[in-house]
PDB file of C-alpha atoms in Angstrom:
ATOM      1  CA  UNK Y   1     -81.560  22.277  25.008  1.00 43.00           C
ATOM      2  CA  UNK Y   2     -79.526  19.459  23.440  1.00 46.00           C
ATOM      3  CA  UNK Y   3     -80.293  16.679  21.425  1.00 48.00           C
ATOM      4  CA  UNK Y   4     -78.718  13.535  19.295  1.00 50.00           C
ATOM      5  CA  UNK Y   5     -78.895  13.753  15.322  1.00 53.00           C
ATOM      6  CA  UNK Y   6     -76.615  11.660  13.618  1.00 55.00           C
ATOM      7  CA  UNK Y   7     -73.732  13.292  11.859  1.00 61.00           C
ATOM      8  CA  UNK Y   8     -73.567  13.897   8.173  1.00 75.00           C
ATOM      9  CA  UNK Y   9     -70.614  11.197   7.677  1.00 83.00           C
ATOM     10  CA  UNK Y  10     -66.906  12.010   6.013  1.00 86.00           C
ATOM     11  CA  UNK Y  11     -66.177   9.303   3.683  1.00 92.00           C
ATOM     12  CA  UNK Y  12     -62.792   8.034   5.272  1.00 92.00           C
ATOM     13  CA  UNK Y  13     -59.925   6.627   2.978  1.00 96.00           C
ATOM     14  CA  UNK Y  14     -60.014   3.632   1.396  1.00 98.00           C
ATOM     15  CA  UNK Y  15     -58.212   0.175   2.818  1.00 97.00           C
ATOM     16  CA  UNK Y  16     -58.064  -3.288   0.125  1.00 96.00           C
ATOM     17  CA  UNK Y  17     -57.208  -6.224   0.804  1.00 93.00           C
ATOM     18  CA  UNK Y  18     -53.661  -8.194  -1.803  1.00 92.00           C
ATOM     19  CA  UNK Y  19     -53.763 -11.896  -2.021  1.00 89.00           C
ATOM     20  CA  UNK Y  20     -53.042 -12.094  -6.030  1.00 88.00           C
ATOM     21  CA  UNK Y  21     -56.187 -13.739  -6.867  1.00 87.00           C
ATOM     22  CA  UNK Y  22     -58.739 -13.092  -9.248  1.00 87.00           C
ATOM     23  CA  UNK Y  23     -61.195 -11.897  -7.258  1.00 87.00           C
ATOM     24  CA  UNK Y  24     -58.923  -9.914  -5.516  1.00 89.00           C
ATOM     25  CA  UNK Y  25     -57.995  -7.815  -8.760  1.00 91.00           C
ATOM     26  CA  UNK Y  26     -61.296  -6.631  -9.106  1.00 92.00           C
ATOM     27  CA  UNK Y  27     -61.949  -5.426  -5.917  1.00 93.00           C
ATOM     28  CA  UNK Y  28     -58.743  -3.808  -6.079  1.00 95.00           C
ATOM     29  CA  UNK Y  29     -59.755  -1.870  -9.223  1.00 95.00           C
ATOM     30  CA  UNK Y  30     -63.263  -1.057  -7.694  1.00 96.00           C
ATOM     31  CA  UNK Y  31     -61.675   0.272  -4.388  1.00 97.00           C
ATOM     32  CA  UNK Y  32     -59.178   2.345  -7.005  1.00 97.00           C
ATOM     33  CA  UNK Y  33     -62.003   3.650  -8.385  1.00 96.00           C
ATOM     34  CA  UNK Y  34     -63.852   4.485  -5.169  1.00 97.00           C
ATOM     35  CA  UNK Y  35     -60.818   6.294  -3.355  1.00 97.00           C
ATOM     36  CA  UNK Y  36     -60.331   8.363  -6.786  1.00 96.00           C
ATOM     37  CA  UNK Y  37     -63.919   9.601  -6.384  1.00 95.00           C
ATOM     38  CA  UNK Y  38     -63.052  10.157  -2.788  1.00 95.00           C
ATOM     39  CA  UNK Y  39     -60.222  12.113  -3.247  1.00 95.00           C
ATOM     40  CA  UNK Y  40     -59.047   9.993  -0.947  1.00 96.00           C
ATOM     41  CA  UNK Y  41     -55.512   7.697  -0.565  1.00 97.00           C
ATOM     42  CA  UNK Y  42     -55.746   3.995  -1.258  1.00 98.00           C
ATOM     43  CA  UNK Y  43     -54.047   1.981   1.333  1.00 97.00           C
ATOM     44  CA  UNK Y  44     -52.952  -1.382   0.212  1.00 97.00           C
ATOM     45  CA  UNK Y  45     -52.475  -4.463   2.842  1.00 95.00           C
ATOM     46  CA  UNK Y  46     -50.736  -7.747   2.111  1.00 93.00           C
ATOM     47  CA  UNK Y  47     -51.717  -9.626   5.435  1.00 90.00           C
ATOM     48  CA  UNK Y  48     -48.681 -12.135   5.063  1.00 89.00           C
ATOM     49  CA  UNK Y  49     -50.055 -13.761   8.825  1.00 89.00           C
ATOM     50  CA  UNK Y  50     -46.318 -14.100  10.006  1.00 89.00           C
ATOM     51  CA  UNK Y  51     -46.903 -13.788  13.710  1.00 89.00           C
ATOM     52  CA  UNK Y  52     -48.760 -16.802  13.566  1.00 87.00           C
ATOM     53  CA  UNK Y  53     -46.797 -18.810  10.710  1.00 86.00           C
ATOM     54  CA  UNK Y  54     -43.740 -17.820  13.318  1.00 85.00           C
ATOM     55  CA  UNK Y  55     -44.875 -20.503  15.905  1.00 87.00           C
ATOM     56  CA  UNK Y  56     -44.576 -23.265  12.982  1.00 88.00           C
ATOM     57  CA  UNK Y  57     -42.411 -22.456   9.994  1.00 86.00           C
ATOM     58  CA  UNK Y  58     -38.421 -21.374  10.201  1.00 90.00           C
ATOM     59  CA  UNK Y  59     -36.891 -17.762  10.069  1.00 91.00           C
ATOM     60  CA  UNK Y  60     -35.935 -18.471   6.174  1.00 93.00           C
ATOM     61  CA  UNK Y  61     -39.926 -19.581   5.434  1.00 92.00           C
ATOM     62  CA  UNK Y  62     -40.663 -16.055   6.963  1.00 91.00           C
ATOM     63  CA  UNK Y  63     -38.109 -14.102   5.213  1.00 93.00           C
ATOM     64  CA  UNK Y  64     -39.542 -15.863   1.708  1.00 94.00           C
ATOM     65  CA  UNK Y  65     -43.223 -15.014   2.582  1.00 92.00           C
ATOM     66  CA  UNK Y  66     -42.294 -11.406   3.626  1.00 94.00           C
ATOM     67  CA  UNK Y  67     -40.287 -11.098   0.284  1.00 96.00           C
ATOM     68  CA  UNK Y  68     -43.376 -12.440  -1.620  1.00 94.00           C
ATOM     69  CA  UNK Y  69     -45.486 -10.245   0.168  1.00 93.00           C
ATOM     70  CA  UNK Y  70     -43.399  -7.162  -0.800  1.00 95.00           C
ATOM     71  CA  UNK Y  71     -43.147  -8.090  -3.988  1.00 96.00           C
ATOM     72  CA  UNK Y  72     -47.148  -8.550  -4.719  1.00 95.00           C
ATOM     73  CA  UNK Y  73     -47.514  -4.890  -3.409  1.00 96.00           C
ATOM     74  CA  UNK Y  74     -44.986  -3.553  -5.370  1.00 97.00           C
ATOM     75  CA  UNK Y  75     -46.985  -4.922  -8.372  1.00 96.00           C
ATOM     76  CA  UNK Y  76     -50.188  -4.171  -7.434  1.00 96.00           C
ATOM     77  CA  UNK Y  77     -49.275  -0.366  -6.540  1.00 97.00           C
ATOM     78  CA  UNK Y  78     -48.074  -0.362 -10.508  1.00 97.00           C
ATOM     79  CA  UNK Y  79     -51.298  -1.501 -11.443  1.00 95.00           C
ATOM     80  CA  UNK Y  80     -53.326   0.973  -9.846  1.00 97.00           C
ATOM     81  CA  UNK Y  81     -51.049   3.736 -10.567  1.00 96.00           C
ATOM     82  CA  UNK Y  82     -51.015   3.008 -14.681  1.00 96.00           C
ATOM     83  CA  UNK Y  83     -55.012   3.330 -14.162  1.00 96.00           C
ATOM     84  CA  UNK Y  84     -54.836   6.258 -11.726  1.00 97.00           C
ATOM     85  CA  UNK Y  85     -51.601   8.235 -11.836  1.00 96.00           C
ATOM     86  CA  UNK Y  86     -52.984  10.969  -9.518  1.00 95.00           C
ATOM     87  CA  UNK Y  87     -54.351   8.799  -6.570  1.00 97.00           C
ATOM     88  CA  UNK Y  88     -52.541   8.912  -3.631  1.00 97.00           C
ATOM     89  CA  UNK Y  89     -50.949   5.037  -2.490  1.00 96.00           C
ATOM     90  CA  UNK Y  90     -49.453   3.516   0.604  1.00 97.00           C
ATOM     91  CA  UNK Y  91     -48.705   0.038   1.157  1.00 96.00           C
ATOM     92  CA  UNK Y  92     -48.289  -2.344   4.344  1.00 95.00           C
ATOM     93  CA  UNK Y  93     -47.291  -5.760   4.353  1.00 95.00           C
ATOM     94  CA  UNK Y  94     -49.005  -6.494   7.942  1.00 93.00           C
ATOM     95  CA  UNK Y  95     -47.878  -9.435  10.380  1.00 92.00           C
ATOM     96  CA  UNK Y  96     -51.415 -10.178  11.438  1.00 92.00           C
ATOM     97  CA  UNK Y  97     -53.973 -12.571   9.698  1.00 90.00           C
ATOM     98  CA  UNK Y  98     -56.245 -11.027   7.143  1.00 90.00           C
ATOM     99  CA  UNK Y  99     -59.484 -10.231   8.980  1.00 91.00           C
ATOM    100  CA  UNK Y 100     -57.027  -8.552  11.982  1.00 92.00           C
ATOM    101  CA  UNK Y 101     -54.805  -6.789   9.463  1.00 93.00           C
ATOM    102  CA  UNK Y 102     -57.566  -5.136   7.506  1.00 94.00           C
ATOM    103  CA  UNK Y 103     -59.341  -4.341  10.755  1.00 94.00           C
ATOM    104  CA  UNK Y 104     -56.521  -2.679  12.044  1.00 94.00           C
ATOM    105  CA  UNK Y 105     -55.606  -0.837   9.359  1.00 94.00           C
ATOM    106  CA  UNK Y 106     -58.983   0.886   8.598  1.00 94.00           C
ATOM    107  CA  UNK Y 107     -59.661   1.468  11.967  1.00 90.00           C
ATOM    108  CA  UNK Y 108     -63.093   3.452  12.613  1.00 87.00           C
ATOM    109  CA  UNK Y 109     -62.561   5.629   9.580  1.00 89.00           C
ATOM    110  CA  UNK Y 110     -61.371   4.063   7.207  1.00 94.00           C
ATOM    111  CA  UNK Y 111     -63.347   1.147   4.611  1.00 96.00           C
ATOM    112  CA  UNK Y 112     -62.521  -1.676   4.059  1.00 96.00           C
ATOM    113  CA  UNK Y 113     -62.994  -3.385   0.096  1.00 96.00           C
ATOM    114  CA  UNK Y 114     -62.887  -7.029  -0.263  1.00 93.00           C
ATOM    115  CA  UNK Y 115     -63.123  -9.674  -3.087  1.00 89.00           C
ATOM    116  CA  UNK Y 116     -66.586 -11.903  -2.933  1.00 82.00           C
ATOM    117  CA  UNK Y 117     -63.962 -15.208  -2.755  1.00 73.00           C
ATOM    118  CA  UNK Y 118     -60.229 -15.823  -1.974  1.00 58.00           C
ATOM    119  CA  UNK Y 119     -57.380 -17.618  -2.901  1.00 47.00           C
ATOM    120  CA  UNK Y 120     -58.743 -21.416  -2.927  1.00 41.00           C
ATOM    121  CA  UNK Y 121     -62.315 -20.657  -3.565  1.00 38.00           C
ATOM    122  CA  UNK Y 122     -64.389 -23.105  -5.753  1.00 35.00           C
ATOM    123  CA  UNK Y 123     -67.555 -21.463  -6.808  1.00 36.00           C
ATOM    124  CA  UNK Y 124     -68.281 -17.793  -7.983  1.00 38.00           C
ATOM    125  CA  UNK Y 125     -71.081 -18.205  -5.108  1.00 35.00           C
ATOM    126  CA  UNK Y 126     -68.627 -18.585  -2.438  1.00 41.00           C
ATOM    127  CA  UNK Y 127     -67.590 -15.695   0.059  1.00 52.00           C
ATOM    128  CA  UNK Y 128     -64.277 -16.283   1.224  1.00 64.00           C
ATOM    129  CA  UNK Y 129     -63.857 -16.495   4.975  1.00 76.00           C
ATOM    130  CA  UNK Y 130     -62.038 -12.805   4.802  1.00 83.00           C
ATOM    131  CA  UNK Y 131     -64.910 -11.105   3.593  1.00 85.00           C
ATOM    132  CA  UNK Y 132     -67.330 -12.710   6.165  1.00 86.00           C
ATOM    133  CA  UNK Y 133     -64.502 -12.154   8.903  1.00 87.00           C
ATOM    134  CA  UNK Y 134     -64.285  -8.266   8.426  1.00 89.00           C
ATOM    135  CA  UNK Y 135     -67.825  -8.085   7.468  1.00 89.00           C
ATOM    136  CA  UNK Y 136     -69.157  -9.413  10.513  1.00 88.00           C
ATOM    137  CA  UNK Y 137     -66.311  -7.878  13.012  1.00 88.00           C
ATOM    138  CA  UNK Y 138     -65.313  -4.566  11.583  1.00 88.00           C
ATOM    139  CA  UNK Y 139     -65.859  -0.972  13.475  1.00 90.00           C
ATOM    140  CA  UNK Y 140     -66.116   0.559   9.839  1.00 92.00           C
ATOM    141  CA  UNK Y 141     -68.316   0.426   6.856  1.00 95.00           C
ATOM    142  CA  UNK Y 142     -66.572  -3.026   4.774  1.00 95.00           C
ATOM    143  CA  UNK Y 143     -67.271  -3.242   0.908  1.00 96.00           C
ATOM    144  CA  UNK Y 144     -67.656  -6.537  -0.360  1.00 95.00           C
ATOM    145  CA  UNK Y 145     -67.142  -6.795  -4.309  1.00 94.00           C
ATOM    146  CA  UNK Y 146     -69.532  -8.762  -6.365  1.00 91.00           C
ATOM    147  CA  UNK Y 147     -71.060  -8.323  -9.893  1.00 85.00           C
ATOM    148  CA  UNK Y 148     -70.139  -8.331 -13.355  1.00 83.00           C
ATOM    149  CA  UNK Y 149     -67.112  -5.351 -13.123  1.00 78.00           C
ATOM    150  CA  UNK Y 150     -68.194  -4.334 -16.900  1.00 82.00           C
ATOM    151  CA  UNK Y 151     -71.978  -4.046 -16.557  1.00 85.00           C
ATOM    152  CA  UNK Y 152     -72.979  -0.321 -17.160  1.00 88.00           C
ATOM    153  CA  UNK Y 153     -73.032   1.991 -14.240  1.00 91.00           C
ATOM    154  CA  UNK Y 154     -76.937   2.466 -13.382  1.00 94.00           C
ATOM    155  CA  UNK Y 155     -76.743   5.918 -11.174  1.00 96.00           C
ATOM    156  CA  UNK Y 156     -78.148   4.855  -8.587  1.00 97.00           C
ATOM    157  CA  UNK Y 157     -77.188   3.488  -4.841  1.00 98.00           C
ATOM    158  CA  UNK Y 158     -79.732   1.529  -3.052  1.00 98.00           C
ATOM    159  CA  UNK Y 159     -79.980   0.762   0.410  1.00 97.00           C
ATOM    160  CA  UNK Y 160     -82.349  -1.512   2.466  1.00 96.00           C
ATOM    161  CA  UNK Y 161     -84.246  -0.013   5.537  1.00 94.00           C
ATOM    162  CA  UNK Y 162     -86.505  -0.575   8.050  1.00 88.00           C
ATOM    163  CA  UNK Y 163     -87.320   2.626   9.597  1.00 85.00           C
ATOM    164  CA  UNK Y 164     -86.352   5.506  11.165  1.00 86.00           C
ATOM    165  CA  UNK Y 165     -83.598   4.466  13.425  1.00 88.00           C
ATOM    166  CA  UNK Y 166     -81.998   3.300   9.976  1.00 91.00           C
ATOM    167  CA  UNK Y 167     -80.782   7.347   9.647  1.00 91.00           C
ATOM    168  CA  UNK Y 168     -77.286   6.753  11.298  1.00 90.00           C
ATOM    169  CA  UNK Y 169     -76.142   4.574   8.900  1.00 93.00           C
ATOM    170  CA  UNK Y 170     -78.729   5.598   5.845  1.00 94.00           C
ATOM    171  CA  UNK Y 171     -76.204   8.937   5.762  1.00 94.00           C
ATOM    172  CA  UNK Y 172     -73.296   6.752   4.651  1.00 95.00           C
ATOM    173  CA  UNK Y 173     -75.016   5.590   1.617  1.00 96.00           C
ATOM    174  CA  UNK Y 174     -76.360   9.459   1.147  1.00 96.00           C
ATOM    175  CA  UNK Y 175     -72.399  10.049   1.309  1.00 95.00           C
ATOM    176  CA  UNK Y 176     -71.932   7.326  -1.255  1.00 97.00           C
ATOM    177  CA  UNK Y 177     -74.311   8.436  -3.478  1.00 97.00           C
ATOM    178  CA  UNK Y 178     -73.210  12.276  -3.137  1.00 96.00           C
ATOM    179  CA  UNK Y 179     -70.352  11.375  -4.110  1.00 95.00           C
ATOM    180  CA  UNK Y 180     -71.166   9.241  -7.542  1.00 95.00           C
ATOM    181  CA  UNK Y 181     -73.631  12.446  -8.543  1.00 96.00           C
ATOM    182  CA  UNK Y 182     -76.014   9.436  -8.092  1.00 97.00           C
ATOM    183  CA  UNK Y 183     -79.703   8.605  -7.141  1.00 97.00           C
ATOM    184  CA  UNK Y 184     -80.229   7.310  -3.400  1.00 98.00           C
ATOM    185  CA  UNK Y 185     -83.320   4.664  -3.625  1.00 97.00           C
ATOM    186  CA  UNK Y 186     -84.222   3.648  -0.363  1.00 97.00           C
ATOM    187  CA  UNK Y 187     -86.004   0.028  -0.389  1.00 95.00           C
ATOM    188  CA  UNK Y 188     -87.806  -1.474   2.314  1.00 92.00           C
ATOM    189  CA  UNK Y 189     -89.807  -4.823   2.134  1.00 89.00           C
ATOM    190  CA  UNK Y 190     -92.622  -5.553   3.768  1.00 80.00           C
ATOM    191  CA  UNK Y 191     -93.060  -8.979   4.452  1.00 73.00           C
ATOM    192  CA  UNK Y 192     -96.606  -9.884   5.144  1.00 65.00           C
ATOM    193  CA  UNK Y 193     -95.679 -12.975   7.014  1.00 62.00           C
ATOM    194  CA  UNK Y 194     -93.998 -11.444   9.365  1.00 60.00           C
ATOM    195  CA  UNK Y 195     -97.483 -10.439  10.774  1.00 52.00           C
ATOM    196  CA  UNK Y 196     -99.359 -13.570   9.504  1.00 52.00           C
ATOM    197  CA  UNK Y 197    -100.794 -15.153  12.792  1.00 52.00           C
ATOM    198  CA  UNK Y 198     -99.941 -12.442  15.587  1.00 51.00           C
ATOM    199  CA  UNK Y 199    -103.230 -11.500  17.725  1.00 44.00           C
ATOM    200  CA  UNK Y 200    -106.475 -10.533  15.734  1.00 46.00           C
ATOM    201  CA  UNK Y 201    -104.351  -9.972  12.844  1.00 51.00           C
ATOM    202  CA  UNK Y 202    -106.999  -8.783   9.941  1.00 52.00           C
ATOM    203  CA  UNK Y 203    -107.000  -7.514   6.355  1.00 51.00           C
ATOM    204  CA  UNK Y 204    -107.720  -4.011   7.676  1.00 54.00           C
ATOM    205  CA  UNK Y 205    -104.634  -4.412  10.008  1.00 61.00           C
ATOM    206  CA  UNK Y 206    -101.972  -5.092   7.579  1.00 62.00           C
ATOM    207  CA  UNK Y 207    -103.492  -2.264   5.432  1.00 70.00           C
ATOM    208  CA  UNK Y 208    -102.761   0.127   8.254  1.00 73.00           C
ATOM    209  CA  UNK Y 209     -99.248  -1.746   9.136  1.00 72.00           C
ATOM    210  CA  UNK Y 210     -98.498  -0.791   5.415  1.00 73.00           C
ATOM    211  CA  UNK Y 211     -99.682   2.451   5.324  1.00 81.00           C
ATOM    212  CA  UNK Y 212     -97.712   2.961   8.444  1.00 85.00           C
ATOM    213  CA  UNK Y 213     -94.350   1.581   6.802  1.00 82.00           C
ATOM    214  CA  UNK Y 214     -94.340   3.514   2.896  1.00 87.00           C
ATOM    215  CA  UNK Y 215     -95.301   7.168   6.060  1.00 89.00           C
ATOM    216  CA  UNK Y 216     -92.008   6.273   8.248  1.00 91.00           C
ATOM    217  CA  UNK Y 217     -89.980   5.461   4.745  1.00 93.00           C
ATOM    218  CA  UNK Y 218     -91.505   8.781   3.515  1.00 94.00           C
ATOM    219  CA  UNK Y 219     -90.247  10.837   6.428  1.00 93.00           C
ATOM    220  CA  UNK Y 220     -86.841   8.639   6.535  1.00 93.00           C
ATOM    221  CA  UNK Y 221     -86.565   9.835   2.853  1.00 95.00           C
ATOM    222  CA  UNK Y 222     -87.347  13.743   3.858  1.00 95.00           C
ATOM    223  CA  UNK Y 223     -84.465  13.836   6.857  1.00 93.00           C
ATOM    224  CA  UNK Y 224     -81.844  12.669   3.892  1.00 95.00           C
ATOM    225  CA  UNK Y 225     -83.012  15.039   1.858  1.00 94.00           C
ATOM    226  CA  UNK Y 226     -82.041  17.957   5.150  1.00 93.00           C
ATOM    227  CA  UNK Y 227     -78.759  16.359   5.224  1.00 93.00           C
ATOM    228  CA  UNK Y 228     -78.082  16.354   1.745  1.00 94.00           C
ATOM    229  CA  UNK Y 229     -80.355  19.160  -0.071  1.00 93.00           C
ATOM    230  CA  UNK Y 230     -79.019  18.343  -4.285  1.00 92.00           C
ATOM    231  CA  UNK Y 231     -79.670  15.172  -3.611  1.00 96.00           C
ATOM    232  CA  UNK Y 232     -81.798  12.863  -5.214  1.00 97.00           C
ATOM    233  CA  UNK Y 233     -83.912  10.689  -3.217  1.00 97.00           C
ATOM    234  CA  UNK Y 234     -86.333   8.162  -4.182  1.00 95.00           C
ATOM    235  CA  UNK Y 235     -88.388   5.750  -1.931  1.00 92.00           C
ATOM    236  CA  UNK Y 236     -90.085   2.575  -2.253  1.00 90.00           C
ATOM    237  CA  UNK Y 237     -91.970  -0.249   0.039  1.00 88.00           C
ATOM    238  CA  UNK Y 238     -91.827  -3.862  -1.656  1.00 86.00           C
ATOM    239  CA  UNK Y 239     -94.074  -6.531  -0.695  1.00 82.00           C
ATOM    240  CA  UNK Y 240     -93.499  -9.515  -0.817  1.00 79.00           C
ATOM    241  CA  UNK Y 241     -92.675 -13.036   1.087  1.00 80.00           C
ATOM    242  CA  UNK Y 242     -88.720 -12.986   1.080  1.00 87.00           C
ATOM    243  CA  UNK Y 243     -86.582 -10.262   1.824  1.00 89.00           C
ATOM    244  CA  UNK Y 244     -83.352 -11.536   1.297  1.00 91.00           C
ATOM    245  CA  UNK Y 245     -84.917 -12.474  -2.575  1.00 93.00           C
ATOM    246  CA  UNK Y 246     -86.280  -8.943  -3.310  1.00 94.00           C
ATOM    247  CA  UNK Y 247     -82.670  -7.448  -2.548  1.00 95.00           C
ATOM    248  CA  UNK Y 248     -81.067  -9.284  -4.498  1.00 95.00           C
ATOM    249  CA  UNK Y 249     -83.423  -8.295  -7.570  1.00 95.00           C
ATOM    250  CA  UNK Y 250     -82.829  -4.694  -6.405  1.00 95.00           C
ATOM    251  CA  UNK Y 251     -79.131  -5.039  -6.656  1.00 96.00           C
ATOM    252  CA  UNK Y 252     -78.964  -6.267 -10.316  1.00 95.00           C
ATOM    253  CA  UNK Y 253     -80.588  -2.526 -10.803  1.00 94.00           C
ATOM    254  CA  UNK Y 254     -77.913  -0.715  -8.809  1.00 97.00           C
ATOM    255  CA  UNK Y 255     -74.363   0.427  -8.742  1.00 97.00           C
ATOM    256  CA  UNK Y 256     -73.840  -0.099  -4.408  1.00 97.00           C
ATOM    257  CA  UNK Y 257     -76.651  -1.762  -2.168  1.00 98.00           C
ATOM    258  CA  UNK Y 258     -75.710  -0.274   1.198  1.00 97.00           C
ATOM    259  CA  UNK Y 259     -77.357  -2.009   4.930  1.00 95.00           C
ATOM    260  CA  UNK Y 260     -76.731  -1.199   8.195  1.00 92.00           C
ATOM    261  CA  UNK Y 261     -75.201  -4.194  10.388  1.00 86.00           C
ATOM    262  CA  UNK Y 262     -77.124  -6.368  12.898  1.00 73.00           C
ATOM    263  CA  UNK Y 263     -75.490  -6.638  16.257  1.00 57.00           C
ATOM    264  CA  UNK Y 264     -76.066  -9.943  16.923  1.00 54.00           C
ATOM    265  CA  UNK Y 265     -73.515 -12.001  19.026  1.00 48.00           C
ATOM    266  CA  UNK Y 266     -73.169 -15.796  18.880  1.00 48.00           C
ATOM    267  CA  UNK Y 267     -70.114 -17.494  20.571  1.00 47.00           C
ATOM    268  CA  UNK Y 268     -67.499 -15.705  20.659  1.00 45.00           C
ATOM    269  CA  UNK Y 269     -68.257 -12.674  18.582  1.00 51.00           C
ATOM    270  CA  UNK Y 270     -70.752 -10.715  16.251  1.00 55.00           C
ATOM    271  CA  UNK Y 271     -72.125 -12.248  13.436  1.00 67.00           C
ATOM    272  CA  UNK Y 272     -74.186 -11.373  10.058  1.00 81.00           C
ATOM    273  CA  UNK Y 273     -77.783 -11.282  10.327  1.00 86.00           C
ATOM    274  CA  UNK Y 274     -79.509 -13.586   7.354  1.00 87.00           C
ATOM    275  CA  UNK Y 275     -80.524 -10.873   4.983  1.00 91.00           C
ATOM    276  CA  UNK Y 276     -76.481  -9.798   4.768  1.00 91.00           C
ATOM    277  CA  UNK Y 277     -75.547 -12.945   4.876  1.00 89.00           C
ATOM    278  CA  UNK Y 278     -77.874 -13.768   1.646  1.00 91.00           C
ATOM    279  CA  UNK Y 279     -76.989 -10.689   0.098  1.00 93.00           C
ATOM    280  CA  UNK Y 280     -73.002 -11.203   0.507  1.00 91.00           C
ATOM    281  CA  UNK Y 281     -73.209 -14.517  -1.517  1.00 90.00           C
ATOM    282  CA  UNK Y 282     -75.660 -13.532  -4.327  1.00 93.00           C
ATOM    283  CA  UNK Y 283     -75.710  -9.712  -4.877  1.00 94.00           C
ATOM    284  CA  UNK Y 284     -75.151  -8.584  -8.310  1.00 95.00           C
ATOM    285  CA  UNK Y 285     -73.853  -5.916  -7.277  1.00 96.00           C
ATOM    286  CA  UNK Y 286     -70.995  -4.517  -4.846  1.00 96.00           C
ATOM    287  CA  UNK Y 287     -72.458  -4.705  -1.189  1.00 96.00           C
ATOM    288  CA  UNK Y 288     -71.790  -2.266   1.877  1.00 97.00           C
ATOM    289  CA  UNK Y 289     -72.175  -3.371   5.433  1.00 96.00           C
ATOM    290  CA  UNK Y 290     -72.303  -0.505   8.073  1.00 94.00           C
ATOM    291  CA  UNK Y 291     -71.224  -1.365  11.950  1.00 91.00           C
ATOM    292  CA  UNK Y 292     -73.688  -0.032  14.442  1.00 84.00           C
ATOM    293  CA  UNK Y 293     -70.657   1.451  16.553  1.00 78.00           C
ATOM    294  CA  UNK Y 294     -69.785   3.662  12.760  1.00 81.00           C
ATOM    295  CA  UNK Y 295     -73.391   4.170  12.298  1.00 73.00           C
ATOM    296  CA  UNK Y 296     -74.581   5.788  15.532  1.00 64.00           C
ATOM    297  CA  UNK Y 297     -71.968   8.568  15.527  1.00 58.00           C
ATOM    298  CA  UNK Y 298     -73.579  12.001  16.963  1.00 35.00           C
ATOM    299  CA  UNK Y 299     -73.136  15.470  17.490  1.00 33.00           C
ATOM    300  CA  UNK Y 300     -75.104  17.467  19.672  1.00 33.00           C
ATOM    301  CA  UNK Y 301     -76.871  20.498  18.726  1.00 31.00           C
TER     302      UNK Y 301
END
């Protein structure tokens, strides 16, 4: 007899974005960091969106922009390798625009690390349109850097669940955590609105509702633990009226907050749900988005 678990994940190598700006610096140091504790290579991409600036600009434009693309990789890969002399490094100076080049170049495997703004942005609140582009369309896990880059590590990752079908990607921040030697905290709020006005809703049944949530985060907590025996994991239902505002609080306590990704589709394409979207603009700390395709990897046994 067969059935599906989820896999225990492989962390896959690490893929930043290069655009020279601020922002961009420190998530390059934070993805340094995370590919060192990896053991994995660091793969640097300059999208320098040539295909497109083709159709517009002349063949000397395109030969500058390649040139200043080079050159900004060349100077970032001295930067990281003055900090981290043993990490592996390869470079690409890709054709496509950002969102496409960083897609392409982490693949399903690989993660992606992005700044919280880009080049032109005017408030430290502002995602850049990169970081929601790969966030929302990526196959693999994308890392979106926010927080202050000295506060003190806290040993802890955090993610935000709902439930049991949360395992899939719940592993990937069990990875993350392995690998820091760090405490896994699994948060999940329980909004009381949410059942405010439904059928013969009562007192008694949002006692029970509870009870039933802080069980399934119990048991969610107890298949982690068979995945990953030496680690630490901790578990805790919030109440409260907005989700979205006790996450945030929980990431000023935390080194990674970790979420599985929505599969909504609007238009033309996937899109964030509102909790990610919230937490991308005003986490304190870095924030992890997991793709349901990455997420509901299986093996059978």
């Amino acid at each position: 007899m067969t059935s599906e678990i989820p896999a225990r994940p492989e962390l896959g190598n690490v893929v930043v974005g290069v655009d020279g700006s601020s922002s961009g610096r420190t998530a390059l140091l934070w993805a340094a960091a995370e590919a060192d504790r990896r053991g994995r290579p660091l793969h640097l991409v300059h999208a320098a969106d040539t295909d497109r600036r083709a159709l517009f600009a002349d063949a000397e434009t395109i030969q500058a922009v390649r040139e200043a693309g080079r050159d900004l990789l060349n100077e970032t890969a001295s930067t990281v390798q003055e900090r981290f002399p043993d990490l592996t490094l390869t470079k690409e100076l890709s054709r496509q625009e950002p969102v496409a080049g960083l897609r392409a170049a982490a693949g399903h495997r690989g993660t992606i690390v992005v700044g919280n703004r880009g080049l032109g942005g005017f408030s430290a609140l502002m995602l850049g349109s990169v970081g929601l582009g790969v966030a929302a369309r990526a196959e693999s896990p994308v890392i979106v850097v926010r927080g202050d880059s000295d506060r003190p590590e806290s040993g802890s990752v955090t993610a935000a669940v709902h439930g049991a079908s949360d395992l899939g990607w719940l592993l990937v921040a069990a990875a993350e955590a392995d690998a820091r030697k760090a405490v896994l905290r699994l948060v999940s709020v329980w909004n009381v609105l949410t059942h405010v006005g439904t059928v013969a809703t009562m007192l008694d049944d949002l006692d029970e509702i509870a009870r039933q949530r802080v069980h399934e985060i119990k048991a969610l907590a107890d298949r982690v633990r068979d995945f990953y025996p030496g680690l630490i994991v901790s578990h805790h239902v919030e109440t409260g009226t907005s989700t979205p505002g006790i996450l945030v609080e929980a990431s000023a306590h935390t080194d990674l907050l970790v979420m599985g990704r929505e599969h909504r589709v609007l238009g033309a394409g996937p899109s964030l749900g509102r909790v990610a979207h919230v937490l991308l603009h005003h986490a304190h700390s870095p924030v992890e988005i997991v793709p349901p395709a990455f997420a509901t990897q299986v093996v059978e046994t």
